[in-house]
Amino acid sequence: MTEYLPIILAGVELWLLADKAIHWPAQQALLIADAHFGKAAAYRKLGQPVPHGTTESNLARLDALLARYPSRRIIFLGDFLHAPESHAPATLAALARWRRAHATLEMTLIRGNHDRRAGDPPAELDIEVVTEPLLLGPFALQHEPHAHPSHHVLAGHLHPVHRLHGRGRQSLRLACFQVGERISLLPAFGNFTGGMDVAAAPGIRLYLVGDGGVWALPGEGSTGGNAGDGNAVFVE
């Protein structure tokens, strides 16, 4: 099992990361979808018994990715903040501390549906906010997975997951990358998020993440590549 799986998509090498992100080596960029910072705070505001510390945990994961995959830019593919209630003092303070620790890092947010409701991040976070699509190389970076007339779409929004079935009634639901011919989806980065079940099909390949690894789902739609061989898998 490997922490990252290189694939060639639209003629570009991308690394699918076990921690539910994409590293784009040529751009020195991390692509993050659906962080949903402050989601637990929003639920607590409604009186729901949910865990504390999800924002700090997600930020620690981002720190680890930046240390492992040197980047000059992070592009958030929508849903940075979860809701208006996510502007809780503790959530914003944690984000501000994290931003100060990465003051030279360029950050861009492509507004998603939750961002439109929650509002843009505070100005002190110094995050460029744009509407979709953001065209970069052969890709249309978006939140919602609508086809683009000329660019391959990389999007989030749907939080793709795939269910593996074992013997009897055993099953395991794992986050995944869904790579298609015109549209590809990233899994939700945030820990405290749900997911939509997806399946492999002709022209659609799934790459599962779990237990610190990422691997291609064998079977229909699969390239049959070995996720641990260190070579890029062509999915065009």
PDB file of C-alpha atoms in Angstrom:
ATOM      1  CA  MET A   1       0.000   0.000   0.000  1.00  0.00           C
ATOM      2  CA  THR A   2       1.245   3.482  -0.831  1.00  0.00           C
ATOM      3  CA  GLU A   3       0.657   6.985   0.557  1.00  0.00           C
ATOM      4  CA  TYR A   4       0.203   8.372  -2.946  1.00  0.00           C
ATOM      5  CA  LEU A   5      -0.662   7.054  -6.370  1.00  0.00           C
ATOM      6  CA  PRO A   6       0.549   8.943  -9.475  1.00  0.00           C
ATOM      7  CA  ILE A   7      -1.903   9.005 -12.377  1.00  0.00           C
ATOM      8  CA  ILE A   8      -1.799  10.744 -15.742  1.00  0.00           C
ATOM      9  CA  LEU A   9      -5.016  12.657 -16.365  1.00  0.00           C
ATOM     10  CA  ALA A  10      -5.519  15.013 -19.330  1.00  0.00           C
ATOM     11  CA  GLY A  11      -1.799  14.624 -20.042  1.00  0.00           C
ATOM     12  CA  VAL A  12      -0.803  15.804 -16.558  1.00  0.00           C
ATOM     13  CA  GLU A  13       0.674  13.842 -13.669  1.00  0.00           C
ATOM     14  CA  LEU A  14      -1.385  14.112 -10.491  1.00  0.00           C
ATOM     15  CA  TRP A  15      -0.764  12.329  -7.220  1.00  0.00           C
ATOM     16  CA  LEU A  16      -3.802  10.900  -5.468  1.00  0.00           C
ATOM     17  CA  LEU A  17      -3.017  11.112  -1.763  1.00  0.00           C
ATOM     18  CA  ALA A  18      -4.087   8.689   0.943  1.00  0.00           C
ATOM     19  CA  ASP A  19      -5.200  11.654   3.064  1.00  0.00           C
ATOM     20  CA  LYS A  20      -7.940  12.565   0.557  1.00  0.00           C
ATOM     21  CA  ALA A  21      -6.225  15.301  -1.446  1.00  0.00           C
ATOM     22  CA  ILE A  22      -4.398  15.722  -4.764  1.00  0.00           C
ATOM     23  CA  HIS A  23      -0.840  16.916  -5.182  1.00  0.00           C
ATOM     24  CA  TRP A  24      -0.066  18.490  -8.565  1.00  0.00           C
ATOM     25  CA  PRO A  25       3.739  18.347  -8.754  1.00  0.00           C
ATOM     26  CA  ALA A  26       4.196  20.606 -11.791  1.00  0.00           C
ATOM     27  CA  GLN A  27       2.154  23.362 -10.112  1.00  0.00           C
ATOM     28  CA  GLN A  28       3.486  22.620  -6.613  1.00  0.00           C
ATOM     29  CA  ALA A  29      -0.136  22.720  -5.548  1.00  0.00           C
ATOM     30  CA  LEU A  30      -2.403  20.835  -3.172  1.00  0.00           C
ATOM     31  CA  LEU A  31      -6.049  20.436  -4.170  1.00  0.00           C
ATOM     32  CA  ILE A  32      -8.455  20.082  -1.243  1.00  0.00           C
ATOM     33  CA  ALA A  33     -12.205  19.550  -1.563  1.00  0.00           C
ATOM     34  CA  ASP A  34     -14.864  19.962   1.109  1.00  0.00           C
ATOM     35  CA  ALA A  35     -12.867  20.753   4.238  1.00  0.00           C
ATOM     36  CA  HIS A  36     -16.054  21.967   5.984  1.00  0.00           C
ATOM     37  CA  PHE A  37     -14.148  23.752   8.736  1.00  0.00           C
ATOM     38  CA  GLY A  38     -16.407  24.565  11.657  1.00  0.00           C
ATOM     39  CA  LYS A  39     -19.015  21.922  10.870  1.00  0.00           C
ATOM     40  CA  ALA A  40     -18.903  20.465  14.372  1.00  0.00           C
ATOM     41  CA  ALA A  41     -19.193  23.974  15.850  1.00  0.00           C
ATOM     42  CA  ALA A  42     -22.271  24.572  13.701  1.00  0.00           C
ATOM     43  CA  TYR A  43     -23.861  21.342  14.958  1.00  0.00           C
ATOM     44  CA  ARG A  44     -23.052  22.193  18.581  1.00  0.00           C
ATOM     45  CA  LYS A  45     -24.745  25.545  18.075  1.00  0.00           C
ATOM     46  CA  LEU A  46     -27.874  23.547  17.259  1.00  0.00           C
ATOM     47  CA  GLY A  47     -27.508  21.538  20.463  1.00  0.00           C
ATOM     48  CA  GLN A  48     -26.193  18.384  18.798  1.00  0.00           C
ATOM     49  CA  PRO A  49     -23.689  16.225  20.750  1.00  0.00           C
ATOM     50  CA  VAL A  50     -20.737  16.149  18.361  1.00  0.00           C
ATOM     51  CA  PRO A  51     -16.987  15.840  19.021  1.00  0.00           C
ATOM     52  CA  HIS A  52     -14.625  18.737  19.664  1.00  0.00           C
ATOM     53  CA  GLY A  53     -11.278  19.227  17.946  1.00  0.00           C
ATOM     54  CA  THR A  54     -12.232  18.451  14.345  1.00  0.00           C
ATOM     55  CA  THR A  55     -10.851  21.762  13.023  1.00  0.00           C
ATOM     56  CA  GLU A  56      -7.505  21.251  14.777  1.00  0.00           C
ATOM     57  CA  SER A  57      -7.357  17.669  13.502  1.00  0.00           C
ATOM     58  CA  ASN A  58      -8.001  18.712   9.910  1.00  0.00           C
ATOM     59  CA  LEU A  59      -5.415  21.494  10.129  1.00  0.00           C
ATOM     60  CA  ALA A  60      -2.843  19.041  11.524  1.00  0.00           C
ATOM     61  CA  ARG A  61      -3.492  16.805   8.535  1.00  0.00           C
ATOM     62  CA  LEU A  62      -2.911  19.771   6.203  1.00  0.00           C
ATOM     63  CA  ASP A  63       0.358  20.506   8.025  1.00  0.00           C
ATOM     64  CA  ALA A  64       1.466  16.919   7.462  1.00  0.00           C
ATOM     65  CA  LEU A  65       0.620  17.088   3.757  1.00  0.00           C
ATOM     66  CA  LEU A  66       2.540  20.341   3.319  1.00  0.00           C
ATOM     67  CA  ALA A  67       5.555  18.809   5.045  1.00  0.00           C
ATOM     68  CA  ARG A  68       5.371  15.666   2.909  1.00  0.00           C
ATOM     69  CA  TYR A  69       4.546  17.311  -0.446  1.00  0.00           C
ATOM     70  CA  PRO A  70       6.257  20.729  -0.750  1.00  0.00           C
ATOM     71  CA  SER A  71       3.738  23.170  -2.192  1.00  0.00           C
ATOM     72  CA  ARG A  72       3.549  26.848  -2.951  1.00  0.00           C
ATOM     73  CA  ARG A  73      -0.232  26.902  -3.256  1.00  0.00           C
ATOM     74  CA  ILE A  74      -3.385  25.307  -1.836  1.00  0.00           C
ATOM     75  CA  ILE A  75      -6.562  25.409  -3.896  1.00  0.00           C
ATOM     76  CA  PHE A  76      -9.736  24.640  -1.969  1.00  0.00           C
ATOM     77  CA  LEU A  77     -12.418  23.237  -4.280  1.00  0.00           C
ATOM     78  CA  GLY A  78     -15.286  24.699  -2.315  1.00  0.00           C
ATOM     79  CA  ASP A  79     -16.937  24.367   1.101  1.00  0.00           C
ATOM     80  CA  PHE A  80     -14.130  25.821   3.182  1.00  0.00           C
ATOM     81  CA  LEU A  81     -16.489  26.830   5.991  1.00  0.00           C
ATOM     82  CA  HIS A  82     -19.593  24.770   6.655  1.00  0.00           C
ATOM     83  CA  ALA A  83     -22.193  27.306   7.795  1.00  0.00           C
ATOM     84  CA  PRO A  84     -22.638  30.811   9.260  1.00  0.00           C
ATOM     85  CA  GLU A  85     -22.272  29.225  12.718  1.00  0.00           C
ATOM     86  CA  SER A  86     -18.792  28.070  11.672  1.00  0.00           C
ATOM     87  CA  HIS A  87     -17.578  31.622  12.326  1.00  0.00           C
ATOM     88  CA  ALA A  88     -17.226  30.565  15.952  1.00  0.00           C
ATOM     89  CA  PRO A  89     -14.364  32.316  17.787  1.00  0.00           C
ATOM     90  CA  ALA A  90     -12.485  29.087  18.512  1.00  0.00           C
ATOM     91  CA  THR A  91     -12.743  27.903  14.887  1.00  0.00           C
ATOM     92  CA  LEU A  92     -11.606  31.229  13.443  1.00  0.00           C
ATOM     93  CA  ALA A  93      -8.763  31.503  15.978  1.00  0.00           C
ATOM     94  CA  ALA A  94      -7.460  28.057  14.997  1.00  0.00           C
ATOM     95  CA  LEU A  95      -7.635  28.952  11.298  1.00  0.00           C
ATOM     96  CA  ALA A  96      -5.844  32.259  11.924  1.00  0.00           C
ATOM     97  CA  ARG A  97      -3.012  30.552  13.833  1.00  0.00           C
ATOM     98  CA  TRP A  98      -2.638  28.014  11.056  1.00  0.00           C
ATOM     99  CA  ARG A  99      -2.602  30.723   8.381  1.00  0.00           C
ATOM    100  CA  ARG A 100       0.108  32.678  10.206  1.00  0.00           C
ATOM    101  CA  ALA A 101       2.234  29.531  10.258  1.00  0.00           C
ATOM    102  CA  HIS A 102       1.959  29.380   6.454  1.00  0.00           C
ATOM    103  CA  ALA A 103       2.076  33.079   5.663  1.00  0.00           C
ATOM    104  CA  THR A 104       3.913  32.701   2.333  1.00  0.00           C
ATOM    105  CA  LEU A 105       1.609  30.000   0.989  1.00  0.00           C
ATOM    106  CA  GLU A 106      -0.812  31.089  -1.722  1.00  0.00           C
ATOM    107  CA  MET A 107      -4.375  30.038  -0.985  1.00  0.00           C
ATOM    108  CA  THR A 108      -7.368  30.108  -3.291  1.00  0.00           C
ATOM    109  CA  LEU A 109     -10.949  29.153  -2.520  1.00  0.00           C
ATOM    110  CA  ILE A 110     -13.411  28.327  -5.285  1.00  0.00           C
ATOM    111  CA  ARG A 111     -16.776  29.140  -3.756  1.00  0.00           C
ATOM    112  CA  GLY A 112     -19.042  26.166  -3.111  1.00  0.00           C
ATOM    113  CA  ASN A 113     -22.649  25.968  -2.028  1.00  0.00           C
ATOM    114  CA  HIS A 114     -21.731  26.008   1.673  1.00  0.00           C
ATOM    115  CA  ASP A 115     -19.415  28.989   1.144  1.00  0.00           C
ATOM    116  CA  ARG A 116     -22.257  30.979  -0.355  1.00  0.00           C
ATOM    117  CA  ARG A 117     -24.284  30.380   2.804  1.00  0.00           C
ATOM    118  CA  ALA A 118     -21.436  30.602   5.320  1.00  0.00           C
ATOM    119  CA  GLY A 119     -19.821  33.643   3.735  1.00  0.00           C
ATOM    120  CA  ASP A 120     -16.242  34.136   2.607  1.00  0.00           C
ATOM    121  CA  PRO A 121     -13.385  33.417   5.036  1.00  0.00           C
ATOM    122  CA  PRO A 122     -12.278  36.411   7.127  1.00  0.00           C
ATOM    123  CA  ALA A 123      -9.917  38.790   5.340  1.00  0.00           C
ATOM    124  CA  GLU A 124      -7.131  38.057   7.838  1.00  0.00           C
ATOM    125  CA  LEU A 125      -6.855  34.541   6.421  1.00  0.00           C
ATOM    126  CA  ASP A 126      -5.624  36.077   3.153  1.00  0.00           C
ATOM    127  CA  ILE A 127      -7.424  33.561   0.943  1.00  0.00           C
ATOM    128  CA  GLU A 128      -8.225  34.561  -2.638  1.00  0.00           C
ATOM    129  CA  VAL A 129     -11.885  33.740  -3.294  1.00  0.00           C
ATOM    130  CA  VAL A 130     -13.097  33.087  -6.847  1.00  0.00           C
ATOM    131  CA  THR A 131     -16.162  31.691  -8.563  1.00  0.00           C
ATOM    132  CA  GLU A 132     -16.023  28.473 -10.540  1.00  0.00           C
ATOM    133  CA  PRO A 133     -14.489  27.447 -12.819  1.00  0.00           C
ATOM    134  CA  LEU A 134     -10.852  28.242 -12.162  1.00  0.00           C
ATOM    135  CA  LEU A 135      -9.040  27.222 -15.347  1.00  0.00           C
ATOM    136  CA  LEU A 136      -5.536  25.944 -14.718  1.00  0.00           C
ATOM    137  CA  GLY A 137      -3.680  23.910 -17.313  1.00  0.00           C
ATOM    138  CA  PRO A 138      -6.050  21.343 -18.846  1.00  0.00           C
ATOM    139  CA  PHE A 139      -8.354  21.427 -15.811  1.00  0.00           C
ATOM    140  CA  ALA A 140     -11.472  23.326 -14.803  1.00  0.00           C
ATOM    141  CA  LEU A 141     -11.261  23.426 -11.012  1.00  0.00           C
ATOM    142  CA  GLN A 142     -14.778  23.597  -9.618  1.00  0.00           C
ATOM    143  CA  HIS A 143     -16.871  22.747  -6.602  1.00  0.00           C
ATOM    144  CA  GLU A 144     -19.862  21.267  -8.374  1.00  0.00           C
ATOM    145  CA  PRO A 145     -19.234  18.527 -10.947  1.00  0.00           C
ATOM    146  CA  HIS A 146     -20.723  20.111 -14.056  1.00  0.00           C
ATOM    147  CA  ALA A 147     -19.015  19.349 -17.362  1.00  0.00           C
ATOM    148  CA  HIS A 148     -16.874  22.087 -18.909  1.00  0.00           C
ATOM    149  CA  PRO A 149     -16.860  22.494 -22.699  1.00  0.00           C
ATOM    150  CA  SER A 150     -13.079  22.446 -23.094  1.00  0.00           C
ATOM    151  CA  HIS A 151     -11.387  21.362 -19.838  1.00  0.00           C
ATOM    152  CA  HIS A 152     -11.400  18.242 -17.696  1.00  0.00           C
ATOM    153  CA  VAL A 153     -13.271  19.029 -14.478  1.00  0.00           C
ATOM    154  CA  LEU A 154     -11.803  18.377 -11.039  1.00  0.00           C
ATOM    155  CA  ALA A 155     -14.511  18.910  -8.444  1.00  0.00           C
ATOM    156  CA  GLY A 156     -15.815  18.002  -5.023  1.00  0.00           C
ATOM    157  CA  HIS A 157     -19.314  18.527  -3.584  1.00  0.00           C
ATOM    158  CA  LEU A 158     -20.540  14.907  -3.693  1.00  0.00           C
ATOM    159  CA  HIS A 159     -18.118  13.372  -1.131  1.00  0.00           C
ATOM    160  CA  PRO A 160     -17.714  10.083  -3.073  1.00  0.00           C
ATOM    161  CA  VAL A 161     -17.442   6.843  -1.103  1.00  0.00           C
ATOM    162  CA  HIS A 162     -17.490   3.202  -2.161  1.00  0.00           C
ATOM    163  CA  ARG A 163     -18.753   0.209  -0.215  1.00  0.00           C
ATOM    164  CA  LEU A 164     -16.681  -2.971  -0.207  1.00  0.00           C
ATOM    165  CA  HIS A 165     -18.539  -6.177   0.606  1.00  0.00           C
ATOM    166  CA  GLY A 166     -17.041  -9.105   2.467  1.00  0.00           C
ATOM    167  CA  ARG A 167     -18.452 -12.432   3.508  1.00  0.00           C
ATOM    168  CA  GLY A 168     -21.976 -12.559   4.845  1.00  0.00           C
ATOM    169  CA  ARG A 169     -23.188  -9.098   5.749  1.00  0.00           C
ATOM    170  CA  GLN A 170     -19.744  -7.599   6.248  1.00  0.00           C
ATOM    171  CA  SER A 171     -19.106  -4.313   4.438  1.00  0.00           C
ATOM    172  CA  LEU A 172     -16.712  -1.383   4.617  1.00  0.00           C
ATOM    173  CA  ARG A 173     -17.411   2.124   3.327  1.00  0.00           C
ATOM    174  CA  LEU A 174     -14.320   4.017   2.140  1.00  0.00           C
ATOM    175  CA  ALA A 175     -13.774   7.457   0.703  1.00  0.00           C
ATOM    176  CA  CYS A 176     -12.567   7.427  -2.884  1.00  0.00           C
ATOM    177  CA  PHE A 177     -11.448   9.397  -5.904  1.00  0.00           C
ATOM    178  CA  GLN A 178     -13.787   8.973  -8.877  1.00  0.00           C
ATOM    179  CA  VAL A 179     -11.956   9.534 -12.165  1.00  0.00           C
ATOM    180  CA  GLY A 180     -14.060   9.894 -15.292  1.00  0.00           C
ATOM    181  CA  GLU A 181     -13.562  10.816 -18.921  1.00  0.00           C
ATOM    182  CA  ARG A 182     -14.622  14.461 -18.497  1.00  0.00           C
ATOM    183  CA  ILE A 183     -15.280  14.886 -14.764  1.00  0.00           C
ATOM    184  CA  SER A 184     -13.311  13.611 -11.783  1.00  0.00           C
ATOM    185  CA  LEU A 185     -14.248  13.909  -8.113  1.00  0.00           C
ATOM    186  CA  LEU A 186     -12.139  14.316  -5.007  1.00  0.00           C
ATOM    187  CA  PRO A 187     -13.228  12.814  -1.692  1.00  0.00           C
ATOM    188  CA  ALA A 188     -14.228  15.180   1.088  1.00  0.00           C
ATOM    189  CA  PHE A 189     -11.130  16.197   3.045  1.00  0.00           C
ATOM    190  CA  GLY A 190     -12.951  17.035   6.270  1.00  0.00           C
ATOM    191  CA  ASN A 191     -13.144  14.331   8.918  1.00  0.00           C
ATOM    192  CA  PHE A 192     -16.670  15.188   9.990  1.00  0.00           C
ATOM    193  CA  THR A 193     -18.449  14.713   6.657  1.00  0.00           C
ATOM    194  CA  GLY A 194     -20.825  12.212   5.095  1.00  0.00           C
ATOM    195  CA  GLY A 195     -20.553  10.605   1.662  1.00  0.00           C
ATOM    196  CA  MET A 196     -22.418   9.554  -1.450  1.00  0.00           C
ATOM    197  CA  ASP A 197     -22.069   5.962  -2.620  1.00  0.00           C
ATOM    198  CA  VAL A 198     -20.501   5.601  -6.077  1.00  0.00           C
ATOM    199  CA  ALA A 199     -19.530   2.606  -8.198  1.00  0.00           C
ATOM    200  CA  ALA A 200     -17.067   1.887 -10.980  1.00  0.00           C
ATOM    201  CA  ALA A 201     -18.514   1.777 -14.479  1.00  0.00           C
ATOM    202  CA  PRO A 202     -17.241   1.937 -18.072  1.00  0.00           C
ATOM    203  CA  GLY A 203     -15.187   5.114 -18.317  1.00  0.00           C
ATOM    204  CA  ILE A 204     -15.187   5.626 -14.535  1.00  0.00           C
ATOM    205  CA  ARG A 205     -12.378   4.448 -12.280  1.00  0.00           C
ATOM    206  CA  LEU A 206     -12.320   4.442  -8.497  1.00  0.00           C
ATOM    207  CA  TYR A 207      -9.290   4.839  -6.252  1.00  0.00           C
ATOM    208  CA  LEU A 208      -9.997   3.991  -2.636  1.00  0.00           C
ATOM    209  CA  VAL A 209      -8.343   5.522   0.421  1.00  0.00           C
ATOM    210  CA  GLY A 210      -8.032   3.947   3.825  1.00  0.00           C
ATOM    211  CA  ASP A 211      -5.590   2.810   6.483  1.00  0.00           C
ATOM    212  CA  GLY A 212      -2.961   5.274   5.247  1.00  0.00           C
ATOM    213  CA  GLY A 213      -2.993   4.058   1.645  1.00  0.00           C
ATOM    214  CA  VAL A 214      -4.563   4.647  -1.757  1.00  0.00           C
ATOM    215  CA  TRP A 215      -5.189   1.970  -4.376  1.00  0.00           C
ATOM    216  CA  ALA A 216      -7.106   1.322  -7.577  1.00  0.00           C
ATOM    217  CA  LEU A 217     -10.330  -0.634  -7.249  1.00  0.00           C
ATOM    218  CA  PRO A 218      -9.977  -3.758  -9.409  1.00  0.00           C
ATOM    219  CA  GLY A 219     -12.727  -4.641 -11.828  1.00  0.00           C
ATOM    220  CA  GLU A 220     -14.961  -2.698 -14.165  1.00  0.00           C
ATOM    221  CA  GLY A 221     -13.482   0.641 -15.155  1.00  0.00           C
ATOM    222  CA  SER A 222     -10.114  -0.166 -13.567  1.00  0.00           C
ATOM    223  CA  THR A 223      -6.813   0.263 -15.369  1.00  0.00           C
ATOM    224  CA  GLY A 224      -5.518  -2.829 -13.627  1.00  0.00           C
ATOM    225  CA  GLY A 225      -2.435  -0.851 -12.568  1.00  0.00           C
ATOM    226  CA  ASN A 226      -0.522  -1.660  -9.426  1.00  0.00           C
ATOM    227  CA  ALA A 227      -0.919   1.155  -6.920  1.00  0.00           C
ATOM    228  CA  GLY A 228       2.365   0.254  -5.280  1.00  0.00           C
ATOM    229  CA  ASP A 229       4.684   0.000  -8.254  1.00  0.00           C
ATOM    230  CA  GLY A 230       5.746   3.668  -8.226  1.00  0.00           C
ATOM    231  CA  ASN A 231       4.712   4.262 -11.830  1.00  0.00           C
ATOM    232  CA  ALA A 232       2.019   6.647 -13.009  1.00  0.00           C
ATOM    233  CA  VAL A 233      -1.225   4.999 -14.096  1.00  0.00           C
ATOM    234  CA  PHE A 234      -2.626   6.364 -17.359  1.00  0.00           C
ATOM    235  CA  VAL A 235      -6.373   6.954 -17.110  1.00  0.00           C
ATOM    236  CA  GLU A 236      -7.004   8.832 -20.338  1.00  0.00           C
TER     237      GLU A 236
END
